[in-house]
Structure formats: C-alpha cells, structure tokens
C-alpha cells in the first residue's frame, strides 16, 4: 500500500474492503445473479411454442385430366403433385437455397431467385441449392389426396391407393 | 415614503413578476445568457446536456473540411431525419399483413404530405448507410482508430451493424413483393448454417440455422409474427440501441481528446486567422486541485491550450451546416424520386429478380453461389477483421493524415488496381464458365458451401495483405492494402448485383436484354 512520508495513506491508494462493503457487494452480487438467471429463463420467450404458419397437412383434389408427368400446384401451396403409372407423389416447390418458390418446367424445376435448377425428381442440377427438393408424404384415393408437408419421404416414393 | 407595505404593493409586485415571467423563464433556462465572452461560450457548451457531449473548445485541425468531410455528422443528421419522419409515419402505419400494405398505400396517396415524408424517410435511411460507409473509410484512411481511440472504432462497428439492421427491418414493413421476398431470402440466409449441419448430419441434434430463422421470423415462414417482430426491432429496439451507442460514440470522441491529428498539426496550421476568437482573453481563475486525481499529464497551468477555438460558434455552426446540407439533399431527392412500392406481397410467386436493398446486393451476389459462406461466413470474417484493425496496427506514424503510414497514397492506388482486378477476374470466370457444380456435378456439398467466389476473393486479398506487410515491414501498410481491396470488392460486387443481374440471377449487360415473362 502506498503511504505518505508521514504515515498518512495516499489518496491514490485503493482502500481496504471493510466488512460492511463486503456484505454490500455480496448482496449486489446475489441480486445480479438472481436477475441474470431470471433473464436467462426468459430468453425462451421469443421462440414461439406454436407456429402461426398455415397447416402443413391439407387435402388436394387432382383433376381427372392430369396427364402423366404434368405438375398440379394446389392454389396457395408451394408443392407440385404428379400422377404417373406407379402412383401419386408430391414435390416441394420451396428452393432449398433461400426459400424462393421454384417454377415447374418440362425438364424439372427452376428457381427465379439465384438460378438453381432441379431435375424432375428434385435433385440439384445447377446453382447454389445445397439439397434436393423434398418429397412429401401423400395418402388418399380416387383423386382426393392428403399432403403432409411435415413428413418427407425418400425420393421416388409414390402413393398407390 | 415606502413605509406602507400594504397588500397593494404585493399585488403590484405580483403583476410585475407576471410581466417579467417570460423573460425570467428564458434566463433561467439559458443560464449563461448570450455567449459573447470566452467563459459564457464555454458554459454554453458544458451547461447544456446535449451540447456537452462536445468539448468546450475545439482544435482547429478538427475544423478543417479535409479532416472529416463532415461524414460522421452527416450520418448522425440522417439518423435524426429518419427518427422524426419515422415517428410521423407511425401515425398511420399498421403492422399487420395486407393491412400494412394498404396503410402504406394510404400514406402514399391519401395522407396529406404522407408521400413526401415517406420519401424523405427512405432517402435519409439511404443517406445514413452511405454516410456510415464513407465515415468508416475516412476514419480508416486517416488512421484515426489508433490509441486511444481503439474502442470507439469498435463502437463505430456496432453503429454500422445496427444501421444495416435498421435498413433491413424497415425493408419488410411495406409488405409488398419486394419486401416479402427480400426478407424471405434474408431469413433463409440466417438459416444457412444448416448447409453445414446437414452435410455433417447434425441438423437433428443441433439446428442453429433453423433456430436463428425461427427467432427472427417468429415462425417458419414470413407472416404476421415476422412483421410484428421486424416492426418492434425497427421502431423500438434498434433505434434505442443506435441512440445509446451514438451517445457513447460522441462522448468518447471528447474523452479521447477530440479527433485524431498529426503530431505537427500546430505547425501546419500556422497562426490563428484574424476572425477566430482568440484563446483565453481572460486570465484563468480556476484552481487545479483536480490534477491530483485525474489520470494523465498535469494540465498546463497558466497557459491556454494552443490552436483551439471555442466550439460555440465555430464547431456548432459547421455541424449545423452539415445538418442543413443533409436535410437539403434528402428533401431534394424526396421531391424528385418516390420511394418504391410494388404489388401486395404474394407468398406463391417470387419477385423475379428478387433484389435486396442496394447495399446488400454485394452480399446477394456472393449468396448466389452458396448461402452460408456468402451470407454469413464472409460478412462475419469482414466484421471481425475490421474490428481487429486498431488492435493489430499499433504503429504511430501517419496518424491523422490521409493515407498516412508506410506506403501511403501509392500503396492505396496499387491496392485499388489489384483489388478491382481480382474481384473482376474471379467474377468473370464465375459468370462466363459457371462455378463448381457445372464443372464437377458430383462434388460434395460442403465444398460448394465453402468455396464461393467470395471466399476466393477474400483469400487472395488476405494473402496480398500479408505480402504487403512483409514488403513494407509495416502492419499499417497491410491494413491499408486489405481495407482498400475490401472496398473495391464491395463496390464491384454491389455494382454487379445491382446493374448486371436479371431474372433467375442471370448476367445481363443491360436490363434491356432481360427476357419478357
């Protein structure tokens, strides 16, 4: 500890911690810890328990005239349904790159945002997309089907009623 | 005569006080009166809660145009303008999908002066982004981030990020096609760490990308929850953060001894011009007991600081001038060019091309090759690199001079050429010959994620900068090289994203060549 020549403690030296100071600091520390823990618990607030997005499971009626390999896009949904000899299947139209809606074309799918191209089965052909387009679970019969977007199925899985 | 203190004289006094009240309110509010002596000019500054963020006296070096070009004050002025116009827009804006779009339409077509105020808000926001960019470049090129101003550079980085955040969140609010798809892309960039967790098969256990997107949007798609979140960030949280950081930023300028200046600033400035208020016309009457407890060297007792002039009026008039100029530019542009408003957001049909605001288009260009590296990896590296500058460059020569330090102006010229050539060459290859997947169709996704034209450019710049450090034996020289290259890369990528990318993000020399659709 710095001391003045005549024994007086220098104003620049740090003061010793008294018992009163120690108790005060302990109280402040405890309050800060409690507040910190409560805040930590409340950090869950911004993560919604229920998502407000539209239902992931919905009914689709396929027109009888739908030709094999022709895409049917239910209004307001980012999914394309196809029917061929082996059955019905649904391919997601949400680009795996940055979430734009891909366009269904004769030879596959094309994304308008950054030019990713996908083959007819959804595998990436070109561009920045990191994954193949998802295939969704389909069930139902006689032209009426249920598409479940929260369940993906392996590429090539078709539904045969 | 006056021995009759009746109720009548108290009444008269009451009347007199009432008459005097307005003048006394003014006097008690402005305690020091009209500032026409050195002392009242000082108390004018430190007696005012807003002005005392400044020092009472300003060094003449700080007042030269070429020291700052007024860029910091320009950014702060633009912020003030967005604040005022933003609050006015809140009178009519309703943050709910579809209704939001209608309310913006109302503001544009029905509300008296609504269109003008929205235009001013938009132009001031753009001006703020430009101002912050240029201000950062000015501070870097004059090496003004050095001791003791290192931490203020970090606060400035924080202000830079919050400014971009304010622009990004404001972009969604009109709820038109432009807004919806720009934010969809932005939110999926937040989700892009999935590219890595997917490749490593970790997404099931540790989906940091998905969590980021969900926290940002409050849902898995851009919807009502997202709009409320962006609105809250835009009108409350981010402006508050910006205001606090801004106050600290200003305050630290004062505490760090004003703006950076060269060691020989006094000699270069020469004697005071005749019209400047001279220094210390009155003999100082203060005692200097404070000298015992404050850090640093003892104040020079008895002699006034050299080459400073009172902040009132010299500094404040200059600042007011910059503010008026900023306001003039915003008002002029607002009369001339309307803020855009496209069709109502349609989640089924993406805008084509879907473009973010112009200052993000350089990023979008990188993102068009791989989302994670282009949208998160490289920006994060750039921000960390910028933040480290004052802690890596501890040299002292050239502080306060444009392009000061080893190498100087010639190094900056050469780095500009090198930086432009590198980014143009890499982009030309990517645009003309395609990128990895076209060459090797079965290449692993992880390689595509990491080897982005942006990564190549950044790596070349980093190696170049190391070579410059070695060649000039100076870290400042390396920093000059790297920062100049970074600016060139940013400008070229932004230009390509803005002017040369069309539908499907394909390259076109001019929008006239875009296919009809």
XYZ file of C-alpha atoms in Angstrom, chain B:
517
model
C -42.277 57.085 1.513
C -42.163 53.258 1.333
C -43.209 52.667 4.896
C -46.602 51.359 3.861
C -46.152 47.668 2.975
C -49.836 47.164 2.259
C -51.397 44.385 0.256
C -51.483 46.779 -2.672
C -47.691 46.657 -3.285
C -47.610 42.848 -3.147
C -50.259 42.873 -5.829
C -48.171 45.295 -7.849
C -45.179 43.028 -7.384
C -47.306 40.091 -8.498
C -48.235 41.941 -11.670
C -44.637 42.950 -12.288
C -43.427 39.366 -11.769
C -46.088 38.112 -14.101
C -44.900 40.524 -16.757
C -41.310 39.512 -16.165
C -42.078 35.794 -16.106
C -41.415 35.003 -19.800
C -38.049 36.753 -19.715
C -37.110 35.007 -16.459
C -38.119 31.605 -17.820
C -35.772 32.251 -20.717
C -32.977 33.454 -18.421
C -33.257 30.506 -16.056
C -33.383 28.097 -18.962
C -30.320 29.545 -20.731
C -28.239 30.076 -17.646
C -25.223 31.724 -19.204
C -27.048 34.162 -21.442
C -25.833 35.174 -24.872
C -22.399 33.578 -25.412
C -20.128 36.525 -26.191
C -17.200 36.036 -23.839
C -14.863 33.085 -23.629
C -16.380 31.965 -20.360
C -20.012 32.197 -21.490
C -19.123 30.419 -24.724
C -17.714 27.591 -22.603
C -20.638 27.432 -20.186
C -22.934 27.455 -23.208
C -21.424 24.076 -24.086
C -20.935 22.342 -20.757
C -24.070 23.805 -19.206
C -26.195 22.070 -21.846
C -26.938 18.377 -21.555
C -26.914 17.864 -25.336
C -24.003 20.070 -26.290
C -21.710 18.870 -23.516
C -21.046 15.694 -25.488
C -18.614 18.081 -27.187
C -15.629 19.767 -25.624
C -15.980 23.477 -24.908
C -13.064 24.217 -27.212
C -12.202 22.532 -30.480
C -8.826 22.103 -32.071
C -8.529 23.920 -35.385
C -7.327 20.714 -37.051
C -10.736 19.132 -36.365
C -12.475 22.019 -38.109
C -10.685 21.592 -41.441
C -13.019 20.141 -44.059
C -10.459 17.608 -45.174
C -10.133 16.186 -41.653
C -13.597 14.628 -41.664
C -15.583 15.880 -44.665
C -18.385 16.098 -42.095
C -19.239 12.438 -42.701
C -19.927 11.490 -39.082
C -22.256 14.420 -38.559
C -23.882 13.645 -41.917
C -24.686 10.114 -40.710
C -25.980 11.386 -37.368
C -28.072 14.054 -39.154
C -29.562 11.431 -41.445
C -30.429 9.389 -38.353
C -32.205 12.385 -36.794
C -34.172 12.901 -40.003
C -35.235 9.226 -40.144
C -36.193 9.447 -36.475
C -38.518 12.413 -36.993
C -40.043 11.191 -40.270
C -40.303 7.656 -38.872
C -42.339 8.804 -35.884
C -44.619 10.732 -38.264
C -45.122 7.608 -40.400
C -46.114 5.666 -37.265
C -49.268 7.773 -37.060
C -50.750 5.864 -39.982
C -48.737 2.659 -40.370
C -50.396 -0.595 -39.193
C -48.087 -3.595 -38.731
C -50.340 -6.421 -39.919
C -50.037 -8.368 -43.182
C -52.030 -6.901 -46.091
C -53.301 -4.086 -43.824
C -49.704 -2.867 -43.691
C -49.629 -2.624 -47.460
C -52.934 -0.743 -47.508
C -51.700 1.680 -44.855
C -48.531 2.410 -46.851
C -50.728 2.985 -49.884
C -52.819 5.377 -47.796
C -49.680 7.161 -46.660
C -48.575 7.411 -50.268
C -51.839 8.513 -51.880
C -54.201 9.851 -49.197
C -52.386 11.197 -46.129
C -51.511 14.893 -46.561
C -47.705 15.145 -47.061
C -47.554 11.373 -46.407
C -45.793 10.537 -49.640
C -43.229 13.277 -49.093
C -42.484 12.178 -45.532
C -42.091 8.557 -46.612
C -39.739 9.640 -49.409
C -37.644 11.717 -47.010
C -37.515 8.757 -44.596
C -36.329 6.486 -47.357
C -33.695 8.872 -48.684
C -32.401 9.725 -45.232
C -32.087 5.988 -44.494
C -30.086 5.527 -47.697
C -28.007 8.585 -46.881
C -27.292 7.186 -43.449
C -25.966 3.931 -44.918
C -23.777 5.820 -47.413
C -22.623 8.204 -44.674
C -21.671 5.386 -42.313
C -19.706 3.577 -45.041
C -17.810 6.720 -46.027
C -17.261 7.758 -42.415
C -15.704 4.371 -41.674
C -13.459 4.706 -44.722
C -12.432 8.222 -43.627
C -11.521 7.070 -40.108
C -9.575 4.152 -41.533
C -7.653 6.118 -44.157
C -6.660 8.822 -41.665
C -5.585 6.100 -39.167
C -7.827 7.784 -36.607
C -8.659 4.468 -34.914
C -5.328 4.343 -33.122
C -4.619 4.713 -29.419
C -6.558 5.960 -27.504
C -9.460 5.616 -29.943
C -9.422 1.828 -30.443
C -12.616 1.133 -28.551
C -14.500 3.936 -30.262
C -13.743 2.183 -33.546
C -15.496 -0.892 -32.114
C -18.494 1.244 -31.081
C -18.482 2.536 -34.642
C -18.605 -1.052 -35.908
C -21.612 -1.594 -33.652
C -23.283 1.506 -35.130
C -22.532 0.179 -38.627
C -24.212 -3.159 -37.877
C -27.226 -1.513 -36.202
C -27.605 0.863 -39.174
C -27.745 -2.082 -41.576
C -30.159 -3.834 -39.196
C -32.453 -0.800 -39.226
C -32.454 -0.772 -43.019
C -33.092 -4.495 -43.247
C -36.001 -4.458 -40.767
C -37.516 -1.380 -42.403
C -37.481 -3.143 -45.748
C -40.228 -5.606 -44.723
C -42.701 -3.064 -43.385
C -44.406 -2.043 -46.686
C -45.402 -5.720 -47.138
C -45.087 -5.561 -50.919
C -43.467 -8.144 -53.198
C -40.055 -6.506 -52.872
C -40.257 -6.627 -49.074
C -41.654 -10.127 -48.768
C -39.077 -11.846 -50.953
C -36.087 -9.838 -49.752
C -36.923 -10.841 -46.171
C -37.610 -14.460 -47.173
C -34.116 -14.549 -48.640
C -32.653 -12.779 -45.614
C -34.322 -15.168 -43.166
C -33.089 -18.170 -45.131
C -29.572 -16.754 -45.004
C -29.989 -16.826 -41.225
C -30.940 -20.482 -41.654
C -27.957 -21.252 -43.886
C -25.714 -22.832 -41.187
C -27.965 -25.791 -41.961
C -25.858 -26.335 -45.075
C -23.035 -27.349 -42.764
C -25.043 -29.198 -40.120
C -26.812 -31.075 -42.939
C -23.532 -32.065 -44.558
C -22.244 -33.275 -41.181
C -25.563 -34.961 -40.355
C -26.002 -32.831 -37.224
C -29.191 -30.919 -38.051
C -31.389 -33.249 -35.975
C -29.374 -32.596 -32.822
C -28.083 -29.076 -33.343
C -30.067 -26.935 -35.760
C -28.560 -23.494 -35.119
C -29.666 -22.243 -38.554
C -33.283 -23.244 -38.009
C -33.245 -21.622 -34.565
C -31.880 -18.358 -35.966
C -34.572 -18.222 -38.626
C -37.322 -19.046 -36.161
C -36.166 -16.392 -33.701
C -36.033 -13.819 -36.493
C -39.409 -14.655 -38.039
C -41.305 -15.976 -35.006
C -42.491 -18.698 -37.360
C -41.133 -20.828 -40.197
C -42.418 -18.530 -42.943
C -42.610 -14.733 -43.261
C -46.005 -13.916 -41.737
C -47.787 -11.780 -39.155
C -45.366 -12.763 -36.379
C -42.432 -11.744 -38.544
C -43.953 -8.384 -39.385
C -44.562 -7.564 -35.713
C -41.012 -8.613 -34.850
C -39.468 -6.535 -37.604
C -41.668 -3.591 -36.635
C -40.629 -3.839 -32.985
C -36.962 -4.019 -33.959
C -37.319 -1.184 -36.453
C -39.196 1.364 -34.354
C -38.012 0.491 -30.839
C -35.111 -1.837 -30.118
C -32.680 -0.871 -32.870
C -33.245 2.934 -32.684
C -32.728 2.701 -28.905
C -29.538 0.704 -29.362
C -28.371 3.151 -32.007
C -29.156 6.172 -29.819
C -27.222 4.770 -26.862
C -24.237 3.737 -28.991
C -24.271 7.126 -30.704
C -24.148 8.987 -27.379
C -21.215 6.826 -26.241
C -19.526 7.307 -29.637
C -19.725 11.118 -29.342
C -18.780 11.138 -25.684
C -15.695 9.060 -26.287
C -14.510 11.440 -29.004
C -14.445 14.062 -26.290
C -12.814 11.792 -23.718
C -10.204 10.566 -26.218
C -9.019 14.134 -26.760
C -11.025 15.184 -29.805
C -10.328 13.988 -33.319
C -7.036 12.398 -34.268
C -4.432 14.820 -35.633
C -0.847 14.604 -36.852
C 1.901 15.391 -34.350
C 2.878 18.510 -36.270
C -0.699 19.781 -36.730
C 0.075 23.070 -34.955
C 2.979 23.935 -37.260
C 0.966 23.044 -40.350
C -1.993 25.155 -39.262
C 0.064 28.285 -38.691
C -1.150 31.210 -36.576
C -4.820 31.811 -35.807
C -6.688 33.660 -38.566
C -7.940 37.110 -37.644
C -11.623 36.242 -37.493
C -11.193 33.409 -34.983
C -11.980 34.048 -31.328
C -8.599 34.239 -29.606
C -7.612 31.831 -26.888
C -8.135 32.806 -23.238
C -8.771 36.506 -23.351
C -9.389 36.445 -19.624
C -6.818 35.195 -17.145
C -7.815 31.746 -15.851
C -9.160 31.926 -12.307
C -9.574 28.238 -11.632
C -7.511 26.163 -9.267
C -6.099 22.850 -10.406
C -6.749 20.512 -7.494
C -8.290 18.039 -9.925
C -4.816 17.445 -11.275
C -4.143 15.302 -8.209
C -6.820 12.742 -9.011
C -7.156 12.625 -12.786
C -5.021 10.354 -14.906
C -2.526 11.664 -17.399
C -0.184 14.602 -17.532
C -0.718 17.681 -15.389
C -2.788 20.321 -17.189
C -0.742 23.222 -18.438
C -1.456 25.787 -15.714
C -1.442 29.415 -16.699
C -1.228 28.940 -20.448
C -4.209 28.305 -22.675
C -4.220 25.268 -24.960
C -2.780 26.204 -28.324
C -4.711 26.358 -31.533
C -8.157 25.721 -30.145
C -11.200 27.892 -30.746
C -14.486 27.909 -28.830
C -16.841 25.158 -30.021
C -19.568 27.783 -29.866
C -19.774 29.065 -32.566
C -17.005 27.515 -34.700
C -17.831 23.819 -34.346
C -21.584 24.124 -33.915
C -22.053 26.306 -36.950
C -20.087 23.805 -39.018
C -22.202 20.942 -37.668
C -25.378 22.871 -38.295
C -24.153 23.469 -41.835
C -23.646 19.735 -42.420
C -27.080 19.028 -40.959
C -28.705 21.588 -43.274
C -26.868 20.108 -46.244
C -28.048 16.585 -45.332
C -31.589 17.839 -44.946
C -31.369 19.653 -48.267
C -30.173 16.507 -50.071
C -32.935 14.379 -48.505
C -35.672 16.906 -49.294
C -34.386 17.371 -52.837
C -34.279 13.649 -53.569
C -37.687 13.199 -51.913
C -39.256 15.718 -54.269
C -37.510 14.178 -57.232
C -37.755 10.384 -56.700
C -40.532 8.430 -54.963
C -39.853 5.509 -52.638
C -40.874 2.305 -54.448
C -43.997 0.307 -53.680
C -44.674 -2.875 -55.642
C -47.700 -5.162 -55.661
C -49.073 -6.679 -52.461
C -46.871 -9.496 -51.116
C -47.700 -12.826 -52.733
C -46.132 -15.840 -50.967
C -46.807 -18.039 -54.016
C -44.958 -16.034 -56.682
C -41.432 -14.759 -56.046
C -40.401 -11.426 -57.413
C -38.044 -12.057 -60.327
C -35.344 -10.889 -59.924
C -35.823 -10.587 -56.139
C -33.332 -7.975 -55.036
C -32.421 -6.793 -51.550
C -31.670 -3.093 -50.914
C -28.647 -1.988 -52.948
C -26.125 -2.110 -50.087
C -26.885 -5.827 -49.606
C -26.579 -6.691 -53.295
C -22.849 -7.389 -52.993
C -23.737 -9.981 -50.382
C -26.545 -11.299 -52.550
C -24.049 -11.756 -55.380
C -21.917 -13.929 -53.051
C -25.011 -15.712 -51.758
C -25.950 -16.695 -55.305
C -23.051 -19.171 -55.218
C -23.549 -20.541 -51.706
C -25.746 -19.208 -48.971
C -23.697 -19.838 -45.841
C -20.320 -18.556 -46.943
C -21.727 -15.663 -48.977
C -24.353 -14.546 -46.466
C -22.801 -15.306 -43.088
C -19.228 -16.593 -43.292
C -17.632 -13.816 -45.323
C -19.576 -10.922 -43.712
C -18.664 -12.265 -40.269
C -14.991 -12.531 -41.219
C -15.059 -8.991 -42.655
C -16.635 -7.581 -39.487
C -14.177 -9.426 -37.222
C -11.294 -8.269 -39.435
C -12.453 -4.648 -39.347
C -12.881 -4.796 -35.570
C -9.354 -6.130 -35.086
C -7.690 -3.341 -37.120
C -6.904 -0.975 -34.193
C -5.586 -3.851 -32.086
C -3.280 -5.172 -34.795
C -1.974 -1.837 -36.107
C -0.192 -0.315 -33.089
C 2.097 1.873 -35.174
C 2.207 5.636 -34.671
C 3.466 7.231 -37.877
C 0.914 8.858 -40.145
C -1.932 9.247 -37.629
C -4.344 11.959 -38.720
C -3.074 12.122 -42.304
C -4.999 10.826 -45.292
C -3.455 7.512 -46.355
C -0.893 8.060 -43.600
C 1.551 5.341 -42.627
C 4.009 3.180 -44.544
C 3.372 3.034 -48.275
C 0.756 5.776 -48.191
C -1.036 7.006 -51.284
C 0.907 4.921 -53.808
C 0.134 1.729 -51.922
C -3.559 2.650 -51.884
C -3.518 3.305 -55.641
C -1.827 -0.011 -56.337
C -4.171 -1.848 -53.958
C -7.170 -0.301 -55.730
C -5.949 -1.687 -59.051
C -5.143 -5.058 -57.513
C -8.442 -5.247 -55.619
C -10.528 -4.343 -58.672
C -8.601 -6.738 -60.953
C -9.000 -9.671 -58.542
C -12.723 -9.333 -57.964
C -13.476 -8.642 -61.637
C -11.374 -11.625 -62.757
C -12.977 -14.068 -60.306
C -16.491 -12.842 -61.121
C -15.757 -13.014 -64.863
C -14.733 -16.668 -64.521
C -17.787 -17.462 -62.400
C -20.159 -15.690 -64.777
C -18.623 -16.986 -68.002
C -17.639 -20.541 -67.104
C -20.057 -21.266 -64.273
C -18.977 -22.496 -60.879
C -18.024 -25.780 -59.214
C -21.230 -27.763 -59.761
C -21.157 -27.155 -63.515
C -17.602 -28.489 -63.680
C -17.889 -31.407 -61.244
C -21.552 -32.439 -60.968
C -20.937 -34.871 -58.085
C -18.855 -32.594 -55.914
C -19.679 -32.789 -52.158
C -21.980 -30.012 -50.938
C -19.532 -28.939 -48.206
C -17.005 -27.883 -50.869
C -19.663 -25.880 -52.716
C -20.649 -24.231 -49.450
C -17.140 -23.099 -48.608
C -15.538 -22.436 -51.999
C -17.516 -19.443 -53.145
C -16.098 -16.784 -55.499
C -16.342 -14.522 -52.446
C -14.113 -16.879 -50.467
C -11.533 -16.921 -53.269
C -11.518 -13.121 -53.494
C -11.257 -12.754 -49.700
C -8.392 -15.273 -49.553
C -6.472 -13.528 -52.337
C -6.950 -10.187 -50.553
C -5.715 -11.661 -47.262
C -2.610 -13.154 -48.908
C -1.953 -9.878 -50.724
C -2.191 -8.003 -47.450
C 0.298 -10.363 -45.786
C 2.671 -9.841 -48.709
C 2.324 -6.068 -48.248
C 3.069 -6.393 -44.512
C 6.283 -8.208 -45.440
C 7.254 -5.908 -48.296
C 6.887 -2.671 -46.281
C 7.670 -4.290 -42.929
C 4.600 -2.483 -41.575
C 1.246 -3.747 -40.292
C -0.380 -0.431 -41.199
C 0.659 -0.981 -44.819
C -1.031 -4.397 -44.786
C -4.162 -2.875 -43.279
C -4.193 -0.138 -45.943
C -3.903 -2.788 -48.649
C -6.603 -5.024 -47.179
C -9.102 -2.256 -46.470
C -8.674 -0.764 -49.944
C -9.165 -4.208 -51.528
C -12.214 -4.810 -49.336
C -13.751 -1.513 -50.500
C -13.062 -2.396 -54.156
C -14.556 -5.866 -53.757
C -17.611 -4.456 -52.038
C -18.178 -1.828 -54.720
C -17.710 -4.213 -57.670
C -19.939 -6.947 -56.217
C -22.605 -4.355 -55.370
C -22.490 -2.945 -58.909
C -22.772 -6.417 -60.456
C -25.692 -7.302 -58.169
C -27.420 -4.001 -58.860
C -26.959 -3.468 -62.596
C -25.900 -6.747 -64.217
C -28.155 -9.356 -62.667
C -31.584 -10.037 -64.115
C -34.263 -12.738 -63.942
C -33.035 -16.026 -62.414
C -29.986 -14.017 -61.273
C -28.515 -14.455 -64.759
C -25.915 -11.992 -66.044
C -27.129 -9.313 -68.473
C -25.190 -6.322 -69.744
C -28.331 -4.221 -69.547
C -31.928 -4.628 -68.302
C -32.959 -4.111 -71.949
C -31.785 -7.691 -72.616
C -33.989 -9.206 -69.889
C -36.344 -11.829 -71.332
C -40.033 -10.973 -71.378
C -42.125 -13.006 -68.966
